[in-house]
Coordinates of C-alpha atoms in Angstrom, one line a residue:
X10 CA 162.7 -29.1 154.3
X11 CA 163.1 -26.1 156.5
X12 CA 161.2 -23.1 157.8
X13 CA 162.5 -19.6 157.2
X14 CA 161.1 -16.6 159.0
X15 CA 161.5 -12.9 158.3
X16 CA 159.8 -9.6 158.8
X17 CA 159.7 -9.1 155.0
X18 CA 159.4 -11.9 152.5
X19 CA 160.2 -10.8 148.9
X20 CA 159.2 -13.1 146.0
X21 CA 161.1 -12.2 142.9
X22 CA 164.5 -10.9 142.2
X23 CA 164.5 -8.3 139.5
X24 CA 165.1 -4.5 140.1
X25 CA 162.0 -4.3 142.2
X26 CA 162.8 -7.3 144.4
X27 CA 166.5 -6.3 144.9
X28 CA 165.6 -2.7 145.7
X29 CA 163.0 -3.7 148.2
X30 CA 165.6 -6.0 149.8
X31 CA 168.1 -3.2 150.0
X32 CA 165.7 -0.8 151.8
X33 CA 164.3 -3.6 154.0
X34 CA 167.7 -4.7 155.1
X35 CA 168.8 -1.2 155.9
X36 CA 165.7 -0.9 158.1
X37 CA 166.8 -4.1 160.0
X38 CA 163.9 -6.2 158.7
X39 CA 166.2 -9.1 157.8
X40 CA 164.5 -9.7 154.4
X41 CA 164.5 -12.9 152.5
X42 CA 164.4 -12.9 148.7
X43 CA 163.2 -16.0 147.0
X44 CA 164.8 -15.6 143.6
X45 CA 162.6 -17.8 141.4
X46 CA 163.4 -19.4 138.0
X47 CA 165.2 -16.3 136.6
X48 CA 167.2 -14.6 139.2
X49 CA 167.7 -11.0 138.1
X50 CA 164.6 -11.0 135.9
X51 CA 164.4 -9.8 132.3
X52 CA 167.6 -7.7 132.6
X53 CA 169.6 -10.9 132.7
X54 CA 168.6 -11.5 129.0
X55 CA 169.3 -7.9 128.0
X56 CA 172.7 -6.8 126.8
X57 CA 173.4 -3.1 126.6
X58 CA 171.7 -0.9 129.3
X59 CA 172.1 2.8 128.8
X60 CA 169.1 4.3 130.5
X61 CA 169.7 3.2 134.2
X62 CA 170.8 6.2 136.2
X63 CA 174.3 6.3 137.7
X64 CA 176.3 4.8 134.8
X65 CA 178.1 7.1 132.3
X66 CA 179.0 4.2 130.0
X67 CA 176.7 1.5 128.7
X68 CA 176.5 -1.4 131.1
X69 CA 175.4 -5.0 130.6
X70 CA 172.1 -6.2 132.0
X71 CA 173.4 -9.3 133.7
X72 CA 176.2 -7.3 135.4
X73 CA 173.8 -4.7 136.6
X74 CA 171.6 -7.3 138.3
X75 CA 174.6 -9.0 139.8
X76 CA 175.6 -5.7 141.3
X77 CA 172.1 -5.1 142.7
X78 CA 172.1 -8.6 144.2
X79 CA 175.5 -8.1 145.8
X80 CA 174.4 -4.8 147.3
X81 CA 171.3 -6.4 148.8
X82 CA 173.4 -9.2 150.3
X83 CA 176.0 -6.8 151.6
X84 CA 173.4 -4.9 153.7
X85 CA 172.0 -8.1 155.1
X86 CA 169.5 -9.8 152.7
X87 CA 169.2 -13.6 152.6
X88 CA 169.0 -14.9 149.0
X89 CA 167.2 -18.2 148.6
X90 CA 167.6 -20.4 145.5
X91 CA 164.0 -21.6 145.3
X92 CA 160.8 -21.0 143.4
X93 CA 157.5 -20.3 145.2
X94 CA 154.7 -22.8 144.2
X95 CA 151.9 -21.7 146.7
X96 CA 151.1 -18.9 149.0
X97 CA 148.6 -18.5 151.9
X98 CA 147.3 -14.9 152.1
X99 CA 144.1 -15.7 154.0
X100 CA 145.7 -16.6 157.4
X101 CA 148.1 -13.7 157.7
X102 CA 149.8 -11.7 158.7
X103 CA 152.2 -13.4 158.9
X104 CA 152.0 -14.8 155.4
X105 CA 153.2 -18.3 154.3
X106 CA 154.7 -19.4 151.0
X107 CA 155.9 -22.8 150.0
X108 CA 158.9 -23.3 147.8
X109 CA 159.5 -26.0 145.1
X110 CA 162.1 -27.3 147.5
X111 CA 159.5 -28.0 150.1
X112 CA 160.8 -25.2 152.3
X113 CA 158.4 -22.9 154.1
X114 CA 158.8 -19.2 154.1
X115 CA 157.0 -17.0 156.6
X116 CA 156.9 -13.2 156.4
X117 CA 155.3 -10.6 158.6
X118 CA 154.9 -8.7 155.3
X119 CA 155.0 -9.9 151.7
X120 CA 156.4 -8.0 148.7
X121 CA 155.5 -9.5 145.3
X122 CA 158.0 -8.7 142.6
X123 CA 157.5 -11.7 140.2
X124 CA 157.6 -9.4 137.1
X125 CA 156.2 -10.0 133.7
X126 CA 157.7 -11.5 130.5
X127 CA 157.4 -10.3 126.9
X128 CA 155.4 -12.6 124.7
X129 CA 157.5 -14.0 121.8
X130 CA 156.5 -15.3 118.4
X131 CA 158.5 -18.5 118.7
X132 CA 159.9 -18.1 115.2
X133 CA 163.4 -19.5 114.3
X134 CA 166.2 -17.1 115.2
X135 CA 164.1 -15.0 117.5
X136 CA 165.8 -16.0 120.8
X137 CA 169.3 -16.6 119.2
X138 CA 169.3 -13.0 118.0
X139 CA 168.0 -11.5 121.2
X140 CA 170.2 -8.5 121.9
X141 CA 171.7 -8.8 118.4
X142 CA 168.9 -7.0 116.6
X143 CA 165.9 -8.6 118.1
X144 CA 164.2 -6.9 121.1
X145 CA 160.9 -6.7 122.9
X146 CA 161.4 -3.1 124.3
X147 CA 161.7 -0.1 122.0
X148 CA 162.1 2.2 125.0
X149 CA 165.0 0.1 126.2
X150 CA 166.8 -0.5 122.9
X151 CA 165.5 2.0 120.3
X152 CA 168.4 4.4 121.0
X153 CA 170.8 1.8 119.5
X154 CA 169.1 2.0 116.1
X155 CA 169.5 5.7 115.4
X156 CA 169.3 6.3 111.7
X157 CA 168.7 2.6 110.9
X158 CA 165.9 0.6 109.4
X159 CA 163.7 -1.1 112.0
X160 CA 160.5 -3.2 112.1
X161 CA 157.8 -3.7 114.8
X162 CA 155.8 -6.9 114.8
X163 CA 152.2 -6.6 116.2
X164 CA 148.9 -4.8 115.8
X165 CA 147.8 -3.7 119.2
X166 CA 148.4 -0.6 121.3
X167 CA 151.9 -1.9 122.3
X168 CA 153.0 -2.3 118.7
X169 CA 151.8 1.1 117.5
X170 CA 153.2 2.9 120.6
X171 CA 156.6 1.1 120.0
X172 CA 156.5 2.1 116.3
X173 CA 155.7 5.7 117.1
X174 CA 158.4 5.8 119.7
X175 CA 161.0 4.5 117.3
X176 CA 160.3 7.4 114.9
X177 CA 162.4 9.4 117.4
X178 CA 165.4 7.5 116.3
X179 CA 164.6 6.1 112.9
X180 CA 163.2 7.6 109.7
X181 CA 162.3 4.1 108.4
X182 CA 159.9 2.2 110.7
X183 CA 157.9 -0.7 109.3
X184 CA 155.0 -2.2 111.2
X185 CA 154.2 -5.8 110.4
X186 CA 150.8 -7.1 111.1
X187 CA 149.2 -10.5 110.3
X188 CA 145.8 -9.0 109.7
X189 CA 144.4 -6.3 107.4
X190 CA 143.5 -3.9 110.3
X191 CA 145.0 -2.9 113.6
X192 CA 143.6 -3.6 117.0
X193 CA 145.1 -0.5 118.5
X194 CA 143.1 2.5 119.7
X195 CA 141.9 4.8 116.9
X196 CA 143.9 7.8 118.1
X197 CA 147.1 5.7 118.0
X198 CA 146.2 4.4 114.5
X199 CA 145.7 8.0 113.3
X200 CA 149.1 9.1 114.6
X201 CA 150.7 6.1 112.9
X202 CA 149.1 6.7 109.6
X203 CA 150.0 10.4 109.6
X204 CA 153.7 9.8 110.4
X205 CA 155.9 10.1 107.3
X206 CA 158.4 7.8 108.9
X207 CA 156.2 4.7 109.2
X208 CA 154.9 2.2 106.8
X209 CA 152.7 -0.9 107.3
X210 CA 152.9 -4.4 105.8
X211 CA 149.5 -5.9 106.1
X212 CA 148.7 -9.7 106.2
X213 CA 152.3 -10.6 106.9
X214 CA 153.7 -12.8 109.6
X215 CA 157.4 -13.4 110.5
X216 CA 158.5 -16.9 109.7
X217 CA 162.2 -16.4 110.8
X218 CA 164.8 -13.9 111.9
X219 CA 167.9 -14.3 109.8
X220 CA 171.5 -13.2 110.8
X221 CA 174.0 -11.6 108.5
X222 CA 177.8 -12.3 108.2
X223 CA 178.5 -10.5 111.5
X224 CA 176.0 -12.6 113.4
X225 CA 173.5 -9.8 114.0
X226 CA 170.0 -9.5 112.5
X227 CA 170.1 -8.9 108.8
X228 CA 166.6 -9.6 107.5
X229 CA 163.2 -11.1 108.2
X230 CA 161.5 -13.8 106.3
X231 CA 157.8 -13.0 105.9
X232 CA 154.8 -15.1 104.9
X233 CA 151.6 -13.6 103.4
X234 CA 148.8 -14.9 105.6
X235 CA 146.4 -14.9 102.7
X236 CA 148.5 -16.3 99.8
X237 CA 151.3 -18.1 101.6
X238 CA 153.8 -16.2 99.5
X239 CA 157.2 -15.6 101.2
X240 CA 159.3 -12.4 101.0
X241 CA 162.2 -10.8 102.8
X242 CA 162.6 -7.5 104.6
X243 CA 166.0 -6.1 105.3
X244 CA 166.2 -4.6 108.7
X245 CA 168.8 -3.6 111.3
X246 CA 166.4 -4.1 114.3
X247 CA 163.1 -5.9 114.9
X248 CA 160.9 -5.3 117.9
X249 CA 158.4 -8.0 118.9
X250 CA 155.4 -6.1 120.4
X251 CA 152.6 -8.7 120.9
X252 CA 152.2 -8.0 124.6
X253 CA 153.4 -9.0 128.0
X254 CA 152.3 -11.7 130.4
X255 CA 152.6 -10.9 134.2
X256 CA 153.8 -13.7 136.4
X257 CA 150.7 -13.8 138.6
X258 CA 149.5 -17.4 138.3
X259 CA 150.3 -17.9 142.0
X260 CA 147.9 -15.2 143.1
X261 CA 144.8 -15.9 141.0
X262 CA 141.7 -15.9 143.2
X263 CA 143.8 -14.5 146.1
X264 CA 144.5 -11.0 144.9
X265 CA 142.6 -8.6 142.7
X266 CA 143.9 -8.3 139.1
X267 CA 143.0 -6.4 136.0
X268 CA 141.7 -8.0 132.8
X269 CA 145.3 -8.7 131.6
X270 CA 146.4 -10.3 134.9
X271 CA 148.4 -7.5 136.4
X272 CA 148.0 -7.1 140.2
X273 CA 145.8 -4.2 141.3
X274 CA 147.3 -1.8 143.8
X275 CA 146.1 1.4 145.4
X276 CA 146.9 4.2 142.9
X277 CA 150.3 5.7 143.5
X278 CA 151.3 3.0 146.0
X279 CA 152.4 -0.7 146.0
X280 CA 149.6 -1.6 148.4
X281 CA 147.3 -4.4 147.5
X282 CA 143.9 -4.9 149.1
X283 CA 145.4 -7.2 151.7
X284 CA 147.2 -5.3 154.5
X285 CA 150.9 -6.1 154.6
X286 CA 150.9 -7.5 151.1
X287 CA 152.6 -5.3 148.5
X288 CA 153.2 -5.6 144.7
X289 CA 156.1 -3.8 142.9
X290 CA 157.5 -3.7 139.4
X291 CA 156.3 -5.2 136.2
X292 CA 153.9 -7.5 138.0
X293 CA 151.6 -4.5 138.5
X294 CA 152.9 -2.1 135.9
X295 CA 151.7 -2.5 132.3
X296 CA 152.5 1.1 131.3
X297 CA 156.2 1.8 131.9
X298 CA 157.9 -1.5 132.4
X299 CA 161.4 0.0 133.1
X300 CA 164.1 -1.1 135.4
X301 CA 164.2 2.3 137.1
X302 CA 160.5 2.4 137.7
X303 CA 160.5 -1.1 139.0
X304 CA 163.4 -0.2 141.4
X305 CA 161.4 2.8 142.6
X306 CA 158.4 0.7 143.3
X307 CA 160.5 -1.8 145.2
X308 CA 161.7 1.0 147.4
X309 CA 158.2 2.2 148.0
X310 CA 157.1 -1.4 148.9
X311 CA 159.8 -1.7 151.5
X312 CA 159.1 1.7 153.1
X313 CA 155.4 0.9 153.2
X314 CA 156.1 -2.5 154.7
X315 CA 158.3 -0.9 157.4
X316 CA 155.5 1.5 158.2
X317 CA 153.0 -1.3 158.3
X318 CA 155.1 -3.2 160.8
X319 CA 155.7 -0.1 163.0
X320 CA 151.9 0.5 163.1
X321 CA 151.3 -3.1 164.2
X322 CA 153.9 -2.7 167.0
X323 CA 152.3 0.6 168.1
X324 CA 148.9 -1.1 168.1
X325 CA 150.2 -4.1 170.1
X326 CA 151.8 -1.8 172.7
X327 CA 148.6 0.2 173.0
X328 CA 146.6 -3.0 173.7
X329 CA 149.1 -4.1 176.3
X330 CA 149.1 -0.8 178.1
X331 CA 145.3 -0.7 178.1
X332 CA 145.2 -4.2 179.7
X333 CA 147.6 -3.2 182.5

């Protein structure tokens, strides 16, 4: 067991965490990134990435995250292979976090970038065909299904928004819902019902995702939730849209959250209600959930953290001068 001290402690290692680290290291804050259970975040389970600025050709998600990590290390970030299991936000600053290893991490500022994860159905073939026809992000992957037949699974705002977005790329979008009415806002439902490119399968749930001869998604096996009858639906892509779960368990009772568990921040900033504690990326963003927006928020958190530390130093100097 060891104690690690830094001016900026970053929990989480997706685009937000790595970007915060890059800016913090360039500001000579000697940041520490505790990478967590999934270093690189959700992009490490994504294949083709075509919407991250700076790359003319399609790049692979895992490669992109390795490049971000290497850049952060190159400018002076310390990467720690550990998972935070508890945090003390009441006694700071500085703030203390304990890793699963037993190591103690102390940061004059804290940047929370623990992200969020898409909720999955748990049906056979779902994970095996991830990136091969099965996705949880239409904004990320819809472009690859131009002119193809796609399905969206779900009945809330996320599902309807995904289905409507996909009509920009496909003329054949099927929404699959296990009930006989949607939970989405009425205005979204009206847009869906009016679209000539969408259709709805009511009272159906996906029993399995099935691959074709080429190893990619070929069809879905559906079960009627009322009769138990099974059927198949030929699709090229299937988007699971049953919501996301932010990784905020560590901070329950310690930081303000919304009803879905996303961390509350001052609008337009990564600032939480506790001075010197910032949140960036999907852990606080239930609207956009993109790598580029997460990276931008990580940048903002590092800059605000640097300003927080500078203000503390100025205050300490003023107190010293007044005492002399």
